[in-house]
Coordinates of C-alpha atoms in Angstrom, one line a residue:
M1 CA 0.0 0.0 0.0
T2 CA 1.3 3.4 -0.9
K3 CA 1.9 5.6 2.1
G4 CA -0.6 8.3 2.5
K5 CA -3.0 6.8 0.1
K6 CA -6.6 7.6 1.1
I7 CA -8.9 4.6 1.6
T8 CA -12.6 5.1 1.1
V9 CA -15.3 2.8 2.3
N10 CA -18.6 2.7 0.6
V11 CA -21.4 2.1 3.1
D12 CA -23.7 0.7 0.4
D13 CA -21.1 -1.8 -0.6
C14 CA -20.8 -2.9 3.1
V15 CA -24.5 -3.4 3.3
D16 CA -24.6 -5.4 0.1
N17 CA -21.7 -7.5 1.3
C18 CA -23.6 -8.2 4.6
W19 CA -26.7 -9.4 2.8
R20 CA -24.6 -11.4 0.2
W21 CA -23.0 -13.1 3.2
L22 CA -26.4 -13.8 4.7
V23 CA -27.7 -15.5 1.6
Q24 CA -24.6 -17.3 0.3
K25 CA -23.2 -18.6 3.6
G26 CA -26.5 -20.0 4.7
P27 CA -27.2 -18.7 8.2
A28 CA -30.6 -17.4 7.2
A29 CA -32.4 -20.7 8.0
I30 CA -30.6 -20.8 11.3
F31 CA -31.8 -17.2 12.1
V32 CA -35.4 -18.1 11.3
T33 CA -35.3 -21.3 13.3
V34 CA -33.8 -19.7 16.4
A35 CA -36.1 -16.7 16.1
V36 CA -39.3 -18.9 15.8
F37 CA -38.2 -21.0 18.8
A38 CA -37.4 -17.9 20.8
L39 CA -40.8 -16.5 20.1
L40 CA -42.4 -19.8 21.2
V41 CA -40.4 -19.7 24.5
R42 CA -41.6 -16.1 25.1
A43 CA -45.2 -17.1 24.4
A44 CA -44.9 -20.0 26.9
V45 CA -43.5 -17.7 29.6
S46 CA -46.3 -15.2 28.9
L47 CA -48.9 -17.8 30.0
H48 CA -47.6 -17.4 33.6
P49 CA -48.6 -14.6 36.1
Y50 CA -47.4 -11.0 35.8
S51 CA -46.3 -8.4 38.2
G52 CA -49.1 -7.5 40.6
A53 CA -51.6 -10.0 39.3
G54 CA -54.6 -9.9 41.7
H55 CA -52.9 -7.6 44.2
P56 CA -54.9 -4.3 44.6
P57 CA -55.0 -1.4 45.0
K58 CA -51.9 -0.6 42.8
F59 CA -51.2 -4.0 41.4
G60 CA -47.8 -3.9 39.7
D61 CA -45.8 -3.2 36.5
Y62 CA -48.5 -4.7 34.3
E63 CA -51.0 -2.2 35.6
A64 CA -48.5 0.6 35.2
Q65 CA -48.0 -0.2 31.5
R66 CA -51.8 -0.5 31.0
H67 CA -52.4 2.7 32.8
W68 CA -49.9 4.6 30.6
M69 CA -51.9 3.4 27.6
E70 CA -55.1 4.8 28.9
I71 CA -53.5 8.1 29.9
T72 CA -51.8 8.6 26.5
L73 CA -55.0 7.7 24.7
N74 CA -57.4 9.9 26.7
L75 CA -55.3 13.0 27.5
P76 CA -53.5 15.6 25.4
V77 CA -49.8 15.0 24.9
R78 CA -49.0 18.0 27.1
E79 CA -50.9 16.5 30.0
W80 CA -49.1 13.1 30.0
Y81 CA -46.5 14.0 32.6
R82 CA -48.5 16.7 34.5
N83 CA -50.4 16.0 37.8
S84 CA -54.1 16.8 37.5
T85 CA -57.5 15.5 38.5
T86 CA -57.5 13.3 35.4
N87 CA -53.8 12.2 35.8
D88 CA -52.9 11.3 39.3
L89 CA -49.2 10.9 39.2
S90 CA -49.2 9.0 42.5
Y91 CA -51.0 6.2 40.7
W92 CA -48.4 4.9 38.3
G93 CA -47.6 8.2 36.7
L94 CA -45.4 8.1 33.6
D95 CA -41.8 8.0 34.7
Y96 CA -40.0 7.1 31.5
P97 CA -39.0 9.4 28.6
P98 CA -41.3 10.4 25.7
V99 CA -40.6 7.4 23.4
T100 CA -42.1 5.2 26.1
A101 CA -45.2 7.5 26.1
Y102 CA -45.5 7.3 22.3
Q103 CA -45.1 3.5 22.5
S104 CA -47.9 3.4 25.1
F105 CA -50.1 5.5 22.8
I106 CA -49.6 3.1 19.9
H107 CA -50.2 0.0 22.0
G108 CA -53.2 1.8 23.6
L109 CA -54.8 2.2 20.1
F110 CA -54.4 -1.6 19.6
L111 CA -56.1 -2.4 22.9
R112 CA -58.9 0.1 22.3
F113 CA -59.7 -1.4 18.9
F114 CA -60.1 -4.9 20.3
H115 CA -61.1 -4.3 24.0
P116 CA -61.9 -0.6 24.7
D117 CA -62.9 -1.4 28.3
S118 CA -59.3 -2.2 29.1
V119 CA -58.1 1.3 28.4
S120 CA -61.1 3.4 29.5
L121 CA -60.0 6.3 31.7
F122 CA -60.8 5.8 35.4
S123 CA -63.1 2.8 35.0
S124 CA -60.3 0.5 33.7
R125 CA -58.0 0.9 36.8
G126 CA -56.9 -2.5 37.9
H127 CA -58.5 -4.1 34.9
E128 CA -57.8 -7.8 34.8
S129 CA -59.4 -10.0 32.1
Y130 CA -58.3 -12.9 30.0
L131 CA -58.6 -10.9 26.7
G132 CA -56.9 -7.9 28.3
K133 CA -54.0 -10.0 29.4
L134 CA -53.8 -11.7 25.9
L135 CA -53.7 -8.3 24.2
M136 CA -51.1 -6.9 26.6
R137 CA -48.9 -9.9 26.2
W138 CA -49.2 -9.6 22.4
T139 CA -47.9 -6.0 22.6
V140 CA -44.7 -7.2 24.2
L141 CA -44.3 -10.1 21.9
S142 CA -44.8 -7.9 18.8
S143 CA -42.3 -5.3 20.1
D144 CA -39.7 -8.1 20.6
A145 CA -40.3 -9.4 17.1
L146 CA -40.3 -6.0 15.4
I147 CA -37.4 -4.3 17.2
F148 CA -35.2 -6.7 19.3
F149 CA -35.1 -9.6 16.9
P150 CA -34.1 -7.5 13.8
A151 CA -31.5 -5.7 15.8
V152 CA -29.9 -9.0 16.9
I153 CA -29.8 -10.3 13.4
Y154 CA -28.3 -7.0 12.2
F155 CA -25.6 -7.3 14.9
I156 CA -24.9 -10.9 14.0
I157 CA -24.6 -10.2 10.3
V158 CA -22.3 -7.2 10.8
Y159 CA -20.2 -8.9 13.5
Y160 CA -19.5 -12.1 11.6
N161 CA -19.3 -10.6 8.2
R162 CA -16.7 -8.1 9.2
H163 CA -14.8 -9.6 12.1
S164 CA -14.8 -13.4 12.0
K165 CA -15.1 -14.0 8.3
S166 CA -12.0 -16.2 8.1
H167 CA -12.9 -18.8 10.7
T168 CA -16.7 -18.4 11.4
T169 CA -19.1 -21.3 10.9
T170 CA -22.9 -21.5 10.7
S171 CA -23.0 -23.2 14.1
D172 CA -21.1 -20.2 15.6
T173 CA -23.7 -17.7 14.3
G174 CA -26.6 -19.9 15.3
W175 CA -25.2 -20.4 18.8
H176 CA -24.5 -16.7 19.3
T177 CA -28.0 -15.8 18.0
A178 CA -29.5 -18.2 20.5
M179 CA -27.5 -16.7 23.4
L180 CA -28.9 -13.3 22.5
L181 CA -32.5 -14.3 21.7
L182 CA -32.9 -16.8 24.6
N183 CA -31.6 -14.6 27.4
P184 CA -33.7 -15.9 30.3
C185 CA -33.5 -12.6 32.3
L186 CA -34.9 -10.6 29.5
I187 CA -37.6 -13.1 28.7
L188 CA -38.7 -13.4 32.3
I189 CA -38.8 -9.7 32.9
D190 CA -40.6 -8.7 29.7
H191 CA -42.8 -11.6 29.1
G192 CA -43.3 -12.8 32.7
H193 CA -43.0 -9.8 35.1
F194 CA -44.2 -7.5 32.2
Q195 CA -42.1 -4.7 30.7
Y196 CA -40.8 -3.5 27.4
N197 CA -37.1 -3.7 27.8
C198 CA -36.9 -5.4 24.4
I199 CA -37.5 -2.0 22.8
S200 CA -34.7 0.0 24.4
L201 CA -32.3 -3.0 24.3
G202 CA -33.1 -3.6 20.7
L203 CA -32.4 0.0 19.8
S204 CA -29.1 -0.2 21.7
T205 CA -28.2 -3.4 19.9
G206 CA -29.0 -1.8 16.6
A207 CA -26.8 1.2 17.5
V208 CA -23.9 -1.1 18.4
A209 CA -24.3 -2.9 15.0
A210 CA -24.3 0.4 13.3
I211 CA -21.1 1.4 15.1
L212 CA -19.4 -1.8 14.0
S213 CA -20.4 -1.3 10.4
G214 CA -19.1 2.3 10.4
Q215 CA -22.5 4.0 10.3
N216 CA -21.9 6.4 13.2
L217 CA -24.6 8.9 12.5
F218 CA -27.3 6.2 12.3
A219 CA -25.9 4.7 15.5
C220 CA -26.4 8.1 17.2
V221 CA -30.1 8.2 16.1
L222 CA -30.8 4.7 17.4
Y223 CA -29.0 5.2 20.7
C224 CA -30.7 8.5 21.3
L225 CA -34.1 6.7 20.7
A226 CA -33.0 4.0 23.2
I227 CA -32.2 6.7 25.9
N228 CA -35.6 8.3 25.2
H229 CA -37.4 5.0 25.6
K230 CA -35.7 4.1 28.9
Q231 CA -33.4 6.5 30.7
M232 CA -31.4 3.5 32.1
S233 CA -30.0 3.2 28.5
I234 CA -27.6 6.0 29.6
Y235 CA -25.6 3.1 31.2
F236 CA -24.0 2.7 27.8
A237 CA -23.4 6.4 27.3
P238 CA -19.7 6.5 28.4
A239 CA -18.9 3.7 25.9
F240 CA -20.6 5.4 23.0
F241 CA -19.2 8.8 23.9
S242 CA -15.6 7.7 24.3
H243 CA -15.5 5.4 21.3
L244 CA -17.1 8.0 18.9
L245 CA -14.9 10.8 20.3
G246 CA -11.8 8.6 20.0
K247 CA -12.6 7.8 16.3
S248 CA -13.4 11.5 15.6
L249 CA -10.1 12.7 17.0
K250 CA -8.3 10.4 14.6
R251 CA -10.0 11.8 11.5
K252 CA -8.6 14.6 9.4
Y253 CA -11.1 17.1 10.6
P254 CA -12.0 16.0 14.2
L255 CA -14.0 19.1 15.0
L256 CA -16.2 18.6 12.0
E257 CA -16.8 14.9 12.9
V258 CA -17.7 15.8 16.5
S259 CA -20.1 18.6 15.2
K260 CA -21.9 16.2 12.9
L261 CA -22.4 13.7 15.7
G262 CA -23.6 16.5 18.1
L263 CA -26.1 17.8 15.6
V264 CA -27.6 14.4 15.0
V265 CA -27.9 13.9 18.8
L266 CA -29.5 17.3 19.3
G267 CA -31.8 16.8 16.3
T268 CA -33.0 13.4 17.5
F269 CA -33.7 14.7 21.0
A270 CA -35.5 17.7 19.6
A271 CA -37.7 15.6 17.5
V272 CA -38.6 13.3 20.4
W273 CA -39.2 16.1 22.9
W274 CA -40.9 18.5 20.4
P275 CA -44.3 18.5 22.2
Y276 CA -42.6 19.7 25.4
L277 CA -40.2 22.3 24.1
Y278 CA -42.8 25.1 24.2
S279 CA -41.6 26.1 27.7
V280 CA -38.9 25.4 30.3
E281 CA -41.5 24.5 32.8
S282 CA -42.9 21.8 30.6
I283 CA -39.4 20.3 30.1
L284 CA -38.7 20.3 33.8
E285 CA -42.1 18.6 34.5
V286 CA -41.0 15.7 32.3
L287 CA -37.4 15.6 33.7
S288 CA -38.7 15.5 37.3
R289 CA -40.5 12.3 36.5
L290 CA -37.4 10.7 35.1
A291 CA -35.2 11.1 38.2
P292 CA -37.0 9.7 41.3
F293 CA -34.5 10.9 43.8
E294 CA -37.2 11.0 46.5
R295 CA -37.2 7.1 46.6
G296 CA -33.7 7.1 48.0
I297 CA -30.4 5.7 46.7
Y298 CA -31.8 2.1 46.5
E299 CA -35.0 0.2 46.7
D300 CA -35.6 -3.4 47.7
Y301 CA -32.5 -5.7 47.7
V302 CA -30.5 -4.9 44.6
A303 CA -27.0 -6.4 44.2
N304 CA -25.1 -3.1 44.0
F305 CA -22.6 -1.3 46.2
W306 CA -25.0 1.0 48.1
C307 CA -27.4 -1.8 49.1
A308 CA -24.7 -4.4 49.8
S309 CA -22.7 -2.0 52.0
S310 CA -25.8 -0.8 53.8
T311 CA -25.5 -3.7 56.2
L312 CA -22.4 -1.8 57.6
I313 CA -23.1 1.8 56.6
K314 CA -26.6 3.2 56.9
W315 CA -26.3 5.5 53.9
K316 CA -29.9 6.8 54.1
K317 CA -29.5 7.8 57.7
L318 CA -26.0 9.2 57.6
F319 CA -26.3 11.3 54.4
T320 CA -28.8 13.6 52.8
T321 CA -30.2 12.8 49.4
Q322 CA -28.2 15.6 47.9
S323 CA -24.9 14.1 49.3
L324 CA -25.8 10.6 48.1
K325 CA -26.5 12.0 44.6
L326 CA -23.0 13.4 44.5
L327 CA -21.4 10.3 46.0
S328 CA -23.1 8.0 43.5
L329 CA -22.3 10.3 40.6
G330 CA -18.6 10.5 41.6
A331 CA -18.3 6.8 42.1
T332 CA -20.0 6.0 38.8
V333 CA -17.8 8.4 36.8
L334 CA -14.6 7.3 38.5
T335 CA -15.2 3.6 37.7
C336 CA -16.1 4.5 34.1
V337 CA -13.0 6.6 33.5
P338 CA -10.5 3.8 32.8
S339 CA -12.7 2.2 30.1
M340 CA -13.4 5.6 28.6
T341 CA -9.8 6.6 28.6
Q342 CA -8.8 3.4 26.8
Q343 CA -11.3 4.0 24.0
I344 CA -10.5 7.7 23.5
K345 CA -6.8 6.8 23.2
S346 CA -7.2 3.6 21.1
P347 CA -10.7 3.2 19.8
S348 CA -11.5 -0.2 18.4
N349 CA -14.7 -2.3 17.7
K350 CA -13.8 -5.0 20.2
G351 CA -12.7 -2.5 22.8
F352 CA -16.0 -0.7 22.3
L353 CA -17.9 -3.9 23.1
Y354 CA -15.8 -4.3 26.3
G355 CA -16.5 -0.7 27.1
L356 CA -20.2 -1.2 26.9
L357 CA -20.0 -3.9 29.5
N358 CA -17.7 -1.9 31.7
S359 CA -19.7 1.3 31.7
S360 CA -23.1 -0.5 32.2
I361 CA -21.8 -2.6 35.1
S362 CA -20.3 0.6 36.7
F363 CA -23.7 2.2 36.5
Y364 CA -25.4 -0.8 37.9
L365 CA -22.9 -1.0 40.8
F366 CA -22.7 2.6 41.8
S367 CA -25.5 4.8 40.3
F368 CA -28.5 6.2 42.1
Q369 CA -31.8 4.2 42.4
V370 CA -30.9 0.9 40.7
H371 CA -33.5 -1.8 40.3
E372 CA -32.9 -5.6 40.1
K373 CA -34.1 -5.5 36.5
S374 CA -31.3 -3.1 35.6
I375 CA -28.9 -6.1 35.4
L376 CA -30.4 -6.5 31.9
L377 CA -28.2 -3.7 30.7
P378 CA -24.8 -5.3 31.5
L379 CA -26.1 -8.6 30.3
L380 CA -26.6 -7.2 26.8
P381 CA -22.9 -6.4 26.0
A382 CA -22.0 -9.6 27.8
S383 CA -24.3 -11.5 25.4
L384 CA -22.7 -9.6 22.4
L385 CA -19.3 -10.8 23.7
A386 CA -20.5 -14.4 24.4
V387 CA -18.3 -15.9 21.7
E388 CA -15.2 -13.9 22.9
E389 CA -15.9 -14.4 26.6
P390 CA -18.1 -17.5 27.1
F391 CA -17.1 -18.0 30.7
L392 CA -17.7 -14.4 31.7
F393 CA -21.1 -14.5 29.9
R394 CA -22.1 -17.7 31.7
W395 CA -20.9 -16.5 35.1
L396 CA -22.6 -13.1 34.8
M397 CA -25.8 -14.7 33.6
Q398 CA -25.8 -17.2 36.4
F399 CA -25.6 -14.6 39.2
A400 CA -27.9 -12.2 37.3
M401 CA -30.5 -14.9 37.5
L402 CA -29.9 -15.4 41.2
S403 CA -30.1 -11.6 41.8
M404 CA -33.5 -11.5 40.3
F405 CA -34.8 -14.7 42.0
P406 CA -36.7 -12.9 44.9
L407 CA -38.5 -10.7 42.3
I408 CA -39.3 -13.8 40.2
C409 CA -40.7 -15.6 43.3
R410 CA -43.0 -12.6 44.1
D411 CA -44.4 -12.8 40.6
G412 CA -45.1 -16.5 40.7
L413 CA -42.7 -17.3 37.9
I414 CA -40.6 -20.0 39.5
P415 CA -41.5 -22.8 36.9
A416 CA -40.7 -20.3 34.0
Y417 CA -37.4 -19.4 35.8
L418 CA -36.2 -23.0 36.1
A419 CA -37.3 -23.9 32.6
S420 CA -35.7 -20.9 30.8
F421 CA -32.5 -21.2 32.8
A422 CA -32.2 -24.9 32.1
L423 CA -32.8 -24.2 28.4
L424 CA -30.0 -21.7 28.3
I425 CA -27.6 -24.1 29.9
L426 CA -28.5 -26.8 27.5
I427 CA -27.9 -24.6 24.5
F428 CA -24.7 -23.1 26.0
Y429 CA -23.2 -26.5 26.3
A430 CA -24.5 -27.8 23.0
P431 CA -22.0 -30.2 21.4
G432 CA -19.9 -29.0 18.5
Q433 CA -19.3 -25.5 19.6
R434 CA -15.9 -24.0 19.5
R435 CA -15.7 -21.9 22.7
N436 CA -12.5 -21.0 24.4
E437 CA -13.6 -20.9 28.1
E438 CA -10.5 -19.1 29.3
I439 CA -10.8 -18.7 33.1
N440 CA -9.3 -15.4 34.4
Y441 CA -7.3 -15.6 37.5
Y442 CA -9.8 -13.2 39.2
F443 CA -12.1 -16.2 39.5
S444 CA -9.5 -18.2 41.4
T445 CA -9.4 -22.0 41.5
R446 CA -11.9 -24.6 40.1
I447 CA -12.8 -25.6 43.7
M448 CA -13.7 -22.0 44.5
R449 CA -15.9 -21.7 41.5
L450 CA -17.5 -25.0 42.4
I451 CA -18.2 -23.8 45.9
L452 CA -19.8 -20.6 44.6
C453 CA -22.0 -22.6 42.2
V454 CA -23.1 -24.9 45.1
L455 CA -23.8 -21.8 47.3
S456 CA -25.8 -20.2 44.5
F457 CA -27.9 -23.4 44.1
S458 CA -28.3 -23.7 47.9
L459 CA -29.6 -20.2 48.2
H460 CA -32.3 -21.0 45.7
I461 CA -33.5 -23.9 47.8
V462 CA -33.2 -22.0 51.1
Y463 CA -35.2 -19.1 49.8
L464 CA -38.0 -21.4 48.6
V465 CA -38.3 -23.8 51.6
M466 CA -37.1 -22.0 54.7
R467 CA -38.4 -19.0 56.7
P468 CA -36.0 -16.3 57.8
P469 CA -35.7 -15.5 61.5
E470 CA -38.4 -13.0 62.7
K471 CA -35.6 -10.6 63.8
Y472 CA -34.1 -10.6 60.2
P473 CA -37.0 -11.0 57.8
F474 CA -34.9 -10.1 54.8
L475 CA -31.9 -12.3 55.7
F476 CA -32.1 -14.5 52.6
E477 CA -32.4 -11.5 50.2
A478 CA -29.4 -10.0 51.9
L479 CA -27.3 -13.1 51.4
I480 CA -28.3 -13.4 47.7
M481 CA -27.6 -9.7 47.2
N482 CA -24.1 -9.8 48.7
L483 CA -23.1 -13.0 46.9
C484 CA -24.2 -11.5 43.6
F485 CA -22.6 -8.2 44.3
S486 CA -19.2 -9.8 44.9
Q487 CA -19.4 -11.7 41.6
F488 CA -20.4 -8.6 39.7
V489 CA -17.4 -6.7 41.1
L490 CA -15.1 -9.5 39.9
V491 CA -16.6 -9.4 36.5
A492 CA -16.1 -5.6 36.3
L493 CA -12.4 -5.9 37.4
C494 CA -11.9 -8.7 34.9
T495 CA -13.4 -6.9 31.9
N496 CA -11.7 -3.6 32.6
F497 CA -8.4 -5.5 32.8
K498 CA -9.1 -7.3 29.5
Q499 CA -10.1 -4.0 27.8
W500 CA -6.7 -2.5 28.6
M501 CA -4.8 -5.6 27.8
F502 CA -6.6 -5.7 24.4
K503 CA -5.0 -2.3 23.7
H504 CA -1.6 -3.8 24.3
V505 CA -2.3 -6.7 22.0
I506 CA -3.2 -4.3 19.2
L507 CA 0.0 -2.4 19.7
E508 CA 2.0 -5.6 19.6
L509 CA 0.3 -6.7 16.3
K510 CA 1.1 -3.3 14.8
E511 CA 4.7 -3.6 15.7
K512 CA 4.9 -7.0 14.2
K513 CA 3.4 -5.8 10.9
K514 CA 5.9 -2.9 10.8
K515 CA 8.8 -5.4 11.2
L516 CA 7.4 -7.6 8.5
N517 CA 7.1 -4.7 6.1

């Protein structure tokens, strides 16, 4: 190659190559088979109970989603986030960004067409009927099929066409697709507990695939939509920001590249928030719903730093909410800095995937007001890296499932939990897969890993069959939380270390190429 020669990449050619690979290499049938099976599993889980079923007066997340549909259908858009006689925010008021509200409106139209009583303002509160449940479940299933599934296929096509072309096999792509589409935590939360995480996670996955294929502006649009569907998608923001900034700084006109990205981000946010941009007060009304600081730094028993350490340090009693906000912000930023620094200095696609895992797990461990369900965010990049890091993926998934077990028990989803977890293990260990299960020294000896697995299994049994002491009614939840927290910390240390080591591997490869030339 002549020194200084400019290389141009035609995006249309890249897309054509991806689809040519899809057709010629034969994974299309694998995708369809896995997708159909994954939909059947979701449908089976949706036959089980949902959050708050039969528990008045506020029921649970199912009722929250249904209530948002009736609110968005029956009130003007400017009233959706405003407390009034027709919109009592203390009864499941909207607390997600506008894309969730628009999604609720669309799904509400669907429900009103088939079953208007289920979304009738006031009279439908606590509505529970077989048809209503069927229609509500269908909205989640269709969202999964229309957003998350295409995003996963987009990622698989881009990832294997551009990065593993020389040694990939059809079984690799099929196995990886199954790991993404049969994530038991996502299936149990969305199709059991009842939520729409598949939309924000699907948009995030599409944004990752766009980054890997070099379509940075499209990635910005998709990721901004993800943030505006669920604000927890901001867990990935440090990775997107640092990677795109690092790439822009290496271009000929870095300021121009950063400006283009900034304009796309601002344009997407402006389009989404347009109905609320008529006044500062209106914007603040929405923002105040997205940051529930009044709930405290943690709720329930979530396996993050603040809750795990609360057995020794009573954070809520010793510090004001304002102080805790600053502490959590500082801790989150500090733990994200190493990963961000690496990507700004040496941006790479593989480093970006590790960065997504590192930033999301930092947010999970240290940010303000984390829920058990937020573990879905670190699980997404762990699933994207399942072929690269099968052991870390399996280990994180195992303890993510355990961390959600008390919630799953409250929802009456134990059979679905056991079945979906067993299915994932069976597919994970399917014969004929080439997986390099390299064990990092952070996870110590085989005996220690065996002890942790036995302890995890034992806690499941104990939680189901034993009653805690009256003096410590949440003893078992605390044990589960602290065990899971310790393993999440180990995963975070390991993946941060690997991201920085990956930088050195790239430098070594570049040096070898220079010597050969």
